[in-house]
Amino acid sequence: MPIPVKSLIISWRTIALALILSLIVGVSGAGELPDRLASVATSRMTARAVSGDTVVVALDDKTLQAVGNQDFDINHHMQLVRAIDASPAKRLFVDFSYARRTEDRDFPKFAAAVRQMGDRIILAVPSASFGGTTATALRWPDSRFGNQATLGFIGLEYEFWQVWKVPLAVNAEGRILPSFAALLANRPLDAPGQFALDLSYDPDTITQYSAIDVMTGKLDPELLRGKDVIFASASAALPDQHYLPGRDKVHGAYIHLIAGEALKRGQPVDIGWLPALAVSFLAMLAALAWRNGRWQGVTAGVIAAALLVVKVVGSLSLVTIHIGAACFLIAAISANVARTRRRSSAQRENPVSGLPNFEALRTQAPFGSATVIAAKVVNFEDLAAFIPGDGIGKLVEQVTRRLQLASQGTTLHHDLDGTFAWLVPYYQHSQIEGQLAGLAALFNAPLTIGELRVDVAIAFGVNDEFEGSNAQRLAAALVAAERAIRTRALWTKYVPRQKDDAGWQLSFHSQLEDALTGGDIWVAFQPQYAIATGKLVGVEALARWTHPTRGPIPPDEFIVQAEKSQDIYRLTLFVMDQAIRSAAQLHERGMRINMSVNLSAALLDHNDLVGTIRVMLTAHHLPPEILTIEITETAQIENSRQARQTLAQLRRTGIRLSIDDYGTGQSNLEYLTEIEADEIKIDKRFVMTMRDSQRNLEVVKSTIDLAHRLGAVAVAEGIEDAETMTLLGQLGCDVGQGYHLGKPQLFSELTATLAAPQQNRTG
């Protein structure tokens, strides 16, 4: 059964990339390092003793001291060979090369001693060059040794400065030459090969006798009965020492012996890295699909532990399993899942209060019979603009504390715009009205923030309809809260007749598609005038929607819905194209008038946004400095590195930047320090009430002064009368727009206005 795509916590592209990188790790051998580390880490945990069937007769420090620290010459070698020949030992493996001793005077005697042992002696064949299964420049034993002695290869290959693998046999100048390990295990060979060392053998359990004791008869010969003997150097002063993974330096004879011990147990098998990777991939995929990856972390740990156990058990059975690529895959997928969850957790938490946001509420278990309560701080935007510094955070903290009294142990959720929500269990339904009345009484007392005393109004919406998804029921409670604000009621309950609006919202995407293609969505242009001269200096492009059955839809309604349904990008590009096309027509007529277009901050995370706007400008031959992009939701920009980079790219292109609705966000001042704006637009809520509110007048005045200090143009929105226009002129405001100066109009109406005599088209 195919795994549903939507059930995966990370994208298929991410999974595919992790798999491709893991395959590269496996093919390139980069996964060998973690494999080696795992082998070393487990070697001591699974330590075992050697069988004792093979012993080492060593040319050790004791032997060298016995010969007066002189050369252990060919006569000494002859004595040792004859002593072993006379003992009940099974075979003698001579781990020495005699290529440089052939001219010694007594070499013929030594050769005779070797011949006397017949096929009980195995002579070493070293090579000057060895890699994989091919050996070159070999030093073959002298012909005087006869042809009864068996020849064994003693070359070792290093990886990471250590010996990890040993040969079974090598291709030696056209013949198959078995290794000492293969001969110790009596393994017949017909092809070259190599195998991984079993690192579980403890070198300290190898029996070693001093050569001088064997030569002088001090060693009881019965100790060698039926055993294979390796005659080799084992002195710290001699060079035949190698690094064994997880151990200190050991002598070459020890490695041959350990390798032979492993071969005696069976046939080594190397299954490579692909099976472990395939099994891990399927297991991780299943974990990602199961309950949206809820058990992915546990599964990853279990798979990694299982791989390690299988590797250890396999090594004990001479099966080599490479888990490096599989571990890389597990780590890559787990890292992406962890990053996605951190991002999701951040997206599900309100940064101001630290409470879970509405997204967390929508995606939790179904509400069932619980009632949804939504609470809205009525004048939150005004408070956010008025309270200085981090006072808004303190305000939210105090509002939260009071609301938690009503939530009575249930989780309180907080959205960015001063909206809260919580669930009331069915057994508390009868208490809801009393709880809300009690909350209203709590908010009758002002909040104290520093030296400020702030009055806070709050309204509640209730949805006790049990039908619909979590998102629908929460949205219904929010609609009821908005209605409570409009009707100035303490709280209102969602009523079923509002479902028609909800149905329209559910089909919003398809209706927007039809509106864009059918011409129901169009662009209106509102003029902007220089307040000092009354000259037309700019136009703002505004989206309008005339629905065939619902009539004109308020922009705030369909734009907010477009942002929720992810259709805002297409809608914005439609308006942008119409605006640039219209500005280009004006520019061709010699009218240098700025064209402003609103851009949701959510779109600044699109990597192709700047390129798309450049293409539009080029297609319509419009200079970029004619275009002004108005940005809102500055708090969202501050939390996005991509958004800040996009704004910087727009500015480098030559496009002007404007901060829209200044004074309503949470972090506009911080935003101004990061992005150099050409224009600051004062929100109409302050402009329309500035003649009646001294506070709002001060906000307008300070914003104009701030804009000028930053080298930006101050633009006032919402100019509804001549008195406000005059007052703005006295305050030094640069540009104004509003119904007093001109309503949003069709482009044909705008061009007709521009064609009128100068005195008829000034503000």
XYZ file of N, CA and C in Angstrom, residues 522-526 539-543 571-587 591 593-599 613 616-617 620-623 626-630 747 750:
147
model
N -10.601 43.438 -9.939
C -10.004 44.510 -10.739
C -9.180 45.407 -9.828
N -8.482 46.323 -10.436
C -7.574 47.190 -9.682
C -8.089 48.621 -9.733
N -8.259 49.213 -8.549
C -8.620 50.627 -8.429
C -7.366 51.426 -8.077
N -7.378 52.708 -8.447
C -6.208 53.557 -8.229
C -6.637 54.787 -7.430
N -6.013 54.949 -6.255
C -6.331 56.103 -5.415
C -5.190 57.107 -5.486
N 0.095 57.306 -6.992
C -1.156 56.553 -7.063
C -0.939 55.233 -6.332
N -1.932 54.812 -5.565
C -1.855 53.502 -4.914
C -2.819 52.543 -5.601
N -2.286 51.383 -6.013
C -3.095 50.356 -6.656
C -3.753 49.490 -5.583
N -5.077 49.338 -5.666
C -5.837 48.622 -4.651
C -6.698 47.553 -5.312
N -6.672 46.346 -4.745
C -7.470 45.247 -5.282
C -8.931 45.423 -4.889
N -2.831 36.652 -6.214
C -3.584 37.903 -6.178
C -2.648 39.103 -6.227
N -1.566 39.040 -5.465
C -0.614 40.154 -5.441
C 0.053 40.341 -6.796
N 0.453 39.244 -7.437
C 1.089 39.353 -8.751
C 0.117 39.917 -9.787
N -1.170 39.580 -9.653
C -2.170 40.148 -10.562
C -2.230 41.669 -10.397
N -2.318 42.127 -9.147
C -2.370 43.569 -8.889
C -1.064 44.230 -9.321
N 0.068 43.565 -9.020
C 1.375 44.124 -9.369
C 1.490 44.323 -10.885
N 1.058 43.333 -11.655
C 1.160 43.429 -13.109
C 0.273 44.553 -13.644
N -0.954 44.648 -13.121
C -1.852 45.714 -13.560
C -1.297 47.088 -13.197
N -0.728 47.192 -11.999
C -0.188 48.475 -11.551
C 1.012 48.894 -12.392
N 1.930 47.958 -12.652
C 3.117 48.283 -13.445
C 2.725 48.623 -14.879
N 1.755 47.885 -15.411
C 1.275 48.170 -16.773
C 0.700 49.593 -16.843
N -0.117 49.957 -15.844
C -0.730 51.284 -15.832
C 0.313 52.373 -15.628
N 1.273 52.129 -14.717
C 2.328 53.122 -14.488
C 3.167 53.324 -15.739
N 3.378 52.245 -16.489
C 4.160 52.360 -17.724
C 3.429 53.222 -18.751
N 2.101 53.087 -18.818
C 1.332 53.907 -19.753
C 1.419 55.385 -19.379
N 1.342 55.670 -18.083
C 1.486 57.059 -17.648
C 2.878 57.581 -17.951
N 3.881 56.717 -17.733
C 5.265 57.132 -17.961
C 5.508 57.420 -19.445
N 4.265 61.384 -17.751
C 3.800 61.649 -16.382
C 4.590 60.783 -15.411
N 4.750 59.646 -12.232
C 3.932 59.507 -11.032
C 4.258 58.166 -10.382
N 4.535 58.193 -9.081
C 4.858 56.956 -8.361
C 3.635 56.035 -8.322
N 3.900 54.739 -8.461
C 2.848 53.722 -8.370
C 3.138 52.845 -7.150
N 2.195 52.817 -6.203
C 2.371 52.050 -4.972
C 1.532 50.777 -5.020
N 2.115 49.684 -4.558
C 1.429 48.393 -4.519
C 1.654 47.766 -3.149
N 0.575 47.298 -2.532
C 0.699 46.634 -1.234
C 1.260 45.226 -1.413
N 2.113 44.825 -0.474
C 2.713 43.485 -0.516
C 2.672 42.887 0.878
N 9.181 40.394 -10.146
C 8.906 41.831 -10.277
C 9.837 42.451 -11.317
N 8.480 41.797 -14.725
C 7.340 42.677 -15.026
C 7.815 44.080 -15.403
N 8.761 44.614 -14.648
C 9.273 45.956 -14.937
C 9.906 46.000 -16.327
N 7.323 45.796 -19.253
C 6.529 47.013 -19.483
C 7.402 48.265 -19.604
N 8.735 48.085 -19.596
C 9.685 49.189 -19.777
C 9.460 50.291 -18.738
N 9.277 49.872 -17.499
C 9.062 50.844 -16.431
C 10.314 50.944 -15.556
N 10.861 52.152 -15.351
C 12.010 52.306 -14.443
C 11.627 51.851 -13.038
N 10.031 54.112 -10.195
C 8.640 54.555 -10.254
C 7.764 53.703 -9.334
N 8.203 52.475 -9.069
C 7.400 51.528 -8.287
C 7.727 51.644 -6.800
N 6.682 51.725 -5.995
C 6.822 51.724 -4.535
C 6.083 50.509 -3.987
N 6.759 49.738 -3.165
C 6.143 48.564 -2.544
C 5.877 48.870 -1.075
N 4.613 48.739 -0.687
C 4.200 49.020 0.690
C 4.152 47.710 1.476
N -8.761 52.971 -13.867
C -7.624 53.627 -14.517
C -8.105 54.624 -15.572
N -8.891 57.732 -13.811
C -7.673 58.414 -13.394
C -7.046 59.175 -14.556
